[in-house]
Each structure stands twice: as C-alpha cells, then as structure tokens.
Coordinates of C-alpha atoms in Angstrom, one line a residue:
M6 CA 0.0 0.0 0.0
R7 CA 1.3 3.4 -1.0
T8 CA 2.3 5.6 1.9
K9 CA 1.1 9.3 2.1
S10 CA 4.6 10.4 1.4
E11 CA 4.9 8.2 -1.6
A12 CA 1.5 9.4 -2.9
R13 CA 2.6 13.1 -2.4
R14 CA 5.8 12.5 -4.2
Q15 CA 3.9 10.8 -7.2
A16 CA 1.5 13.8 -7.3
I17 CA 4.6 16.1 -7.6
L18 CA 6.0 14.1 -10.5
D19 CA 2.6 14.0 -12.2
S20 CA 2.2 17.8 -11.9
A21 CA 5.7 18.4 -13.1
T22 CA 5.2 16.1 -16.1
V23 CA 2.3 18.2 -17.2
V24 CA 4.1 21.6 -16.8
F25 CA 7.4 20.4 -18.3
R26 CA 5.5 19.2 -21.4
E27 CA 3.6 22.3 -21.7
T28 CA 6.3 24.9 -21.2
G29 CA 9.6 23.0 -21.7
F30 CA 12.4 22.6 -19.0
E31 CA 14.0 26.1 -19.4
R32 CA 10.7 28.0 -19.1
T33 CA 9.3 26.0 -16.2
S34 CA 9.8 27.2 -12.8
M35 CA 9.4 25.3 -9.5
A36 CA 6.7 27.9 -8.6
Q37 CA 4.8 26.9 -11.6
I38 CA 4.8 23.2 -10.6
C39 CA 3.7 24.2 -7.0
E40 CA 0.9 26.3 -8.5
H41 CA -0.2 23.4 -10.7
M42 CA -0.2 20.9 -7.7
G43 CA -1.3 23.4 -5.1
C44 CA 1.5 22.9 -2.6
S45 CA 4.2 25.1 -1.2
K46 CA 7.8 25.4 -2.3
A47 CA 8.9 23.9 1.0
T48 CA 7.0 20.8 0.3
L49 CA 8.4 20.6 -3.3
Y50 CA 11.9 21.1 -2.1
S51 CA 11.6 18.4 0.6
Y52 CA 11.1 15.9 -2.1
F53 CA 13.4 17.2 -4.9
E54 CA 16.4 19.5 -4.3
S55 CA 16.2 21.2 -7.6
K56 CA 14.4 21.5 -10.9
E57 CA 17.1 19.5 -12.6
A58 CA 16.6 16.6 -10.1
L59 CA 12.9 16.8 -10.6
F60 CA 13.2 16.8 -14.3
V61 CA 15.5 13.7 -14.4
E62 CA 13.0 11.8 -12.2
V63 CA 10.2 12.7 -14.6
V64 CA 12.0 11.4 -17.7
L65 CA 13.2 8.4 -15.9
Q66 CA 9.8 7.5 -14.6
S67 CA 8.3 7.9 -18.1
T68 CA 10.7 5.6 -19.8
L69 CA 12.8 3.3 -17.7
G70 CA 10.2 0.8 -16.4
E71 CA 9.2 -0.2 -19.9
F72 CA 12.9 -0.1 -21.1
D73 CA 14.1 -2.4 -18.3
A74 CA 11.4 -4.9 -19.1
L75 CA 12.5 -4.8 -22.6
M76 CA 16.1 -5.5 -21.6
A77 CA 15.0 -8.3 -19.3
S78 CA 13.3 -10.0 -22.2
M79 CA 16.3 -10.5 -24.3
D80 CA 17.0 -14.2 -24.6
L81 CA 20.4 -15.5 -25.7
Q82 CA 19.0 -19.1 -25.3
Q83 CA 16.4 -18.6 -28.1
Q84 CA 17.2 -21.0 -30.9
D85 CA 16.9 -18.5 -33.7
F86 CA 19.2 -15.5 -33.0
G87 CA 17.8 -13.3 -35.6
A88 CA 14.3 -13.8 -34.2
A89 CA 15.7 -12.7 -30.7
L90 CA 17.2 -9.5 -32.2
E91 CA 13.9 -8.9 -34.1
G92 CA 12.0 -9.2 -30.9
F93 CA 14.3 -6.8 -29.3
G94 CA 14.0 -4.4 -32.2
R95 CA 10.2 -4.4 -32.2
G96 CA 10.1 -3.8 -28.6
L97 CA 12.6 -0.9 -28.9
L98 CA 10.8 0.8 -31.7
N99 CA 7.3 0.3 -30.1
L100 CA 8.9 2.0 -27.0
L101 CA 10.8 4.9 -28.6
Y102 CA 8.0 5.7 -30.9
S103 CA 5.1 5.5 -28.5
P104 CA 3.4 8.9 -28.1
H105 CA 4.5 9.5 -24.4
V106 CA 8.2 8.5 -25.1
Q107 CA 8.2 10.6 -28.2
A108 CA 7.1 13.6 -26.2
V109 CA 9.7 12.9 -23.4
R110 CA 12.5 12.6 -26.1
R111 CA 11.5 15.8 -27.8
L112 CA 11.4 17.5 -24.4
V113 CA 15.0 16.2 -23.6
V114 CA 16.3 17.1 -27.1
A115 CA 14.8 20.7 -27.0
D116 CA 15.6 21.7 -23.5
V117 CA 18.5 19.8 -22.1
G118 CA 21.3 22.2 -23.2
R119 CA 23.2 21.8 -19.8
A120 CA 26.0 19.3 -20.1
E121 CA 25.6 18.0 -16.6
L122 CA 21.9 17.5 -16.8
G123 CA 22.3 15.8 -20.2
R124 CA 25.0 13.5 -18.8
R125 CA 22.8 12.4 -15.9
L126 CA 19.9 11.6 -18.2
Y127 CA 22.4 9.7 -20.7
E128 CA 23.9 7.7 -17.9
A129 CA 20.6 6.8 -16.3
G130 CA 18.9 5.8 -19.6
P131 CA 20.7 5.1 -22.8
A132 CA 24.1 4.2 -21.3
R133 CA 22.3 1.7 -19.1
G134 CA 20.5 0.1 -22.0
E135 CA 23.7 0.1 -24.1
A136 CA 25.6 -1.8 -21.5
V137 CA 22.8 -4.5 -21.3
V138 CA 22.6 -5.0 -25.0
A139 CA 26.4 -5.0 -25.4
E140 CA 26.6 -7.8 -22.9
F141 CA 24.0 -9.7 -24.9
L142 CA 26.1 -9.3 -28.0
R143 CA 29.3 -10.1 -26.2
D144 CA 27.9 -13.5 -25.2
A145 CA 26.8 -14.1 -28.8
M146 CA 30.3 -13.2 -29.9
A147 CA 31.8 -15.8 -27.4
R148 CA 29.4 -18.6 -28.6
G149 CA 30.5 -17.8 -32.2
I150 CA 27.0 -16.5 -33.3
L151 CA 28.6 -13.2 -34.2
R152 CA 32.2 -12.4 -35.2
Q153 CA 34.4 -10.9 -32.6
A154 CA 34.2 -7.1 -32.4
D155 CA 33.7 -4.3 -29.8
P156 CA 30.3 -5.1 -28.4
R157 CA 29.5 -1.5 -27.5
V158 CA 30.1 -0.5 -31.1
A159 CA 28.1 -3.3 -32.3
T160 CA 25.3 -2.3 -30.0
R161 CA 25.3 1.3 -31.4
H162 CA 25.2 -0.1 -34.9
L163 CA 22.2 -2.3 -34.1
T164 CA 20.2 0.4 -32.4
G165 CA 21.2 2.9 -35.3
L166 CA 20.0 0.6 -37.9
L167 CA 16.8 -0.1 -36.1
E168 CA 16.0 3.8 -35.9
A169 CA 17.5 4.6 -39.3
E170 CA 14.2 4.7 -41.1
W171 CA 12.4 6.7 -38.5
I172 CA 14.9 9.1 -36.8
D173 CA 14.8 12.1 -39.3
R174 CA 11.0 11.9 -39.4
F175 CA 10.9 12.0 -35.6
L176 CA 13.3 15.0 -35.4
F177 CA 11.4 17.0 -37.9
H178 CA 8.0 16.1 -36.3
V179 CA 6.5 14.6 -39.5
I180 CA 6.4 11.0 -38.1
E181 CA 3.2 9.1 -38.3
E182 CA 2.2 6.5 -35.7
L183 CA 4.1 3.2 -36.4
D184 CA 1.9 0.7 -37.8
P185 CA 2.7 -2.9 -37.0
A186 CA 3.5 -3.9 -40.7
S187 CA 5.9 -1.0 -41.3
L188 CA 7.6 -1.5 -38.0
N189 CA 8.0 -5.3 -38.6
E190 CA 9.5 -4.6 -42.1
T191 CA 11.9 -1.9 -40.6
V192 CA 13.0 -4.4 -38.0
R193 CA 13.6 -7.2 -40.5
R194 CA 15.7 -5.0 -42.7
A195 CA 17.8 -3.6 -39.8
V196 CA 18.4 -7.1 -38.4
E197 CA 19.3 -8.5 -41.7
V198 CA 22.0 -5.8 -42.3
F199 CA 23.3 -6.1 -38.9
L200 CA 23.7 -10.0 -39.1
R201 CA 25.4 -9.6 -42.5
A202 CA 27.8 -7.1 -41.0
Y203 CA 28.6 -9.2 -37.9
A204 CA 28.4 -12.7 -39.4
P205 CA 31.2 -14.9 -38.1
E206 CA 34.4 -14.9 -40.0
P207 CA 34.5 -17.8 -42.5

C-alpha cells in the first residue's frame, strides 16, 4: 500500500510532467509546478532538491520501467538468434515511438542544453541500456554466433540501424504512428543488415 509520502511524491511528479511538457524545461519554474499541484515550495523542495533533479526523475519514470522490461526480455537461449534480435527491435521501436516516449524525447532534445543534466539523463537511460545490449552481443560473440568485435560499437550499430528509417521523421516532427506492418519490415531489414555485417568470420 502506498504511503502518504509516496503518494505526495507521485503527485509532484505527475504535476511536473504536465508543466514540463506544456512549457519546456528552461521555461518551467518550481513555482509553476507548485501552483499546478497546489503545494508550497517547501513541500516541493523537501522531495526534490532542484528543478534538474525533478526533471530527471520525470524522464526516468516515463521511460525506464518499460525499457528495463525490454532489456530483461532479451534471451540468448532462443534458438533463432535473428528472431531474438527482431523481438528486441520491435520492442525498442514500439517503446521509442510510443506517443509518451516521443514527447519525453522531444522535451529532452529541445531543452537539455546543460551538459551536466544531459549527462545524468544519458547515464541513467541510454548508457544503461547500451551496457545490457552490449553484454548480450558479447555473449553471442563468445558463442560464435557473431564475429568478434567491440560489443558496444556493435550495439550502437544495431540500435542505429533499427532507428535509421524513422529518426529523421521523428526529429522533424513528421512521423506518423508506427503501424505494425511497417515496424516489422523496418526491424527485419535492420536485423538482416546487422547480421550480415557481424556474421562470423569464415
């Protein structure tokens, strides 16, 4: 059962999410969040020491639960390695291009100009995910499923290929909602290219 303190913290995050999405990180003040929620600054600062800390928590709460579940679903024991990669790819694109994650990503890209804040978000999100996928690919290399290479570079190649057909449309705000057929074909093509590039040496 959620405690009163936990409920208050979640209410702050819910209010902050609304305000950040409406006005952006730079233009949002803690006073605006207090007004939206109907609480005092003292209450707000008792839970979050700064606007930056609150923003980081908003972003992470919006994305990491689903992303962690996706990472946990990666199964090297699956007989068809290509199918395992395709399952990961479908999960990743469905997550990244879901409406709420698109909104969070745009907020981050538009407003996180401060190096320290950007670093904190990168380390808590993309860097963590990269480490998990790299370990997955490292194991595949050790088993001879993929050729030997830097697993972190291979991870960046894989995720880059998966997003290649969508990222420009996302950045220029012209992306449509991903329909399952288009998404599946995108993933199939990306995984095919990746497996050709990282096929074991003859």
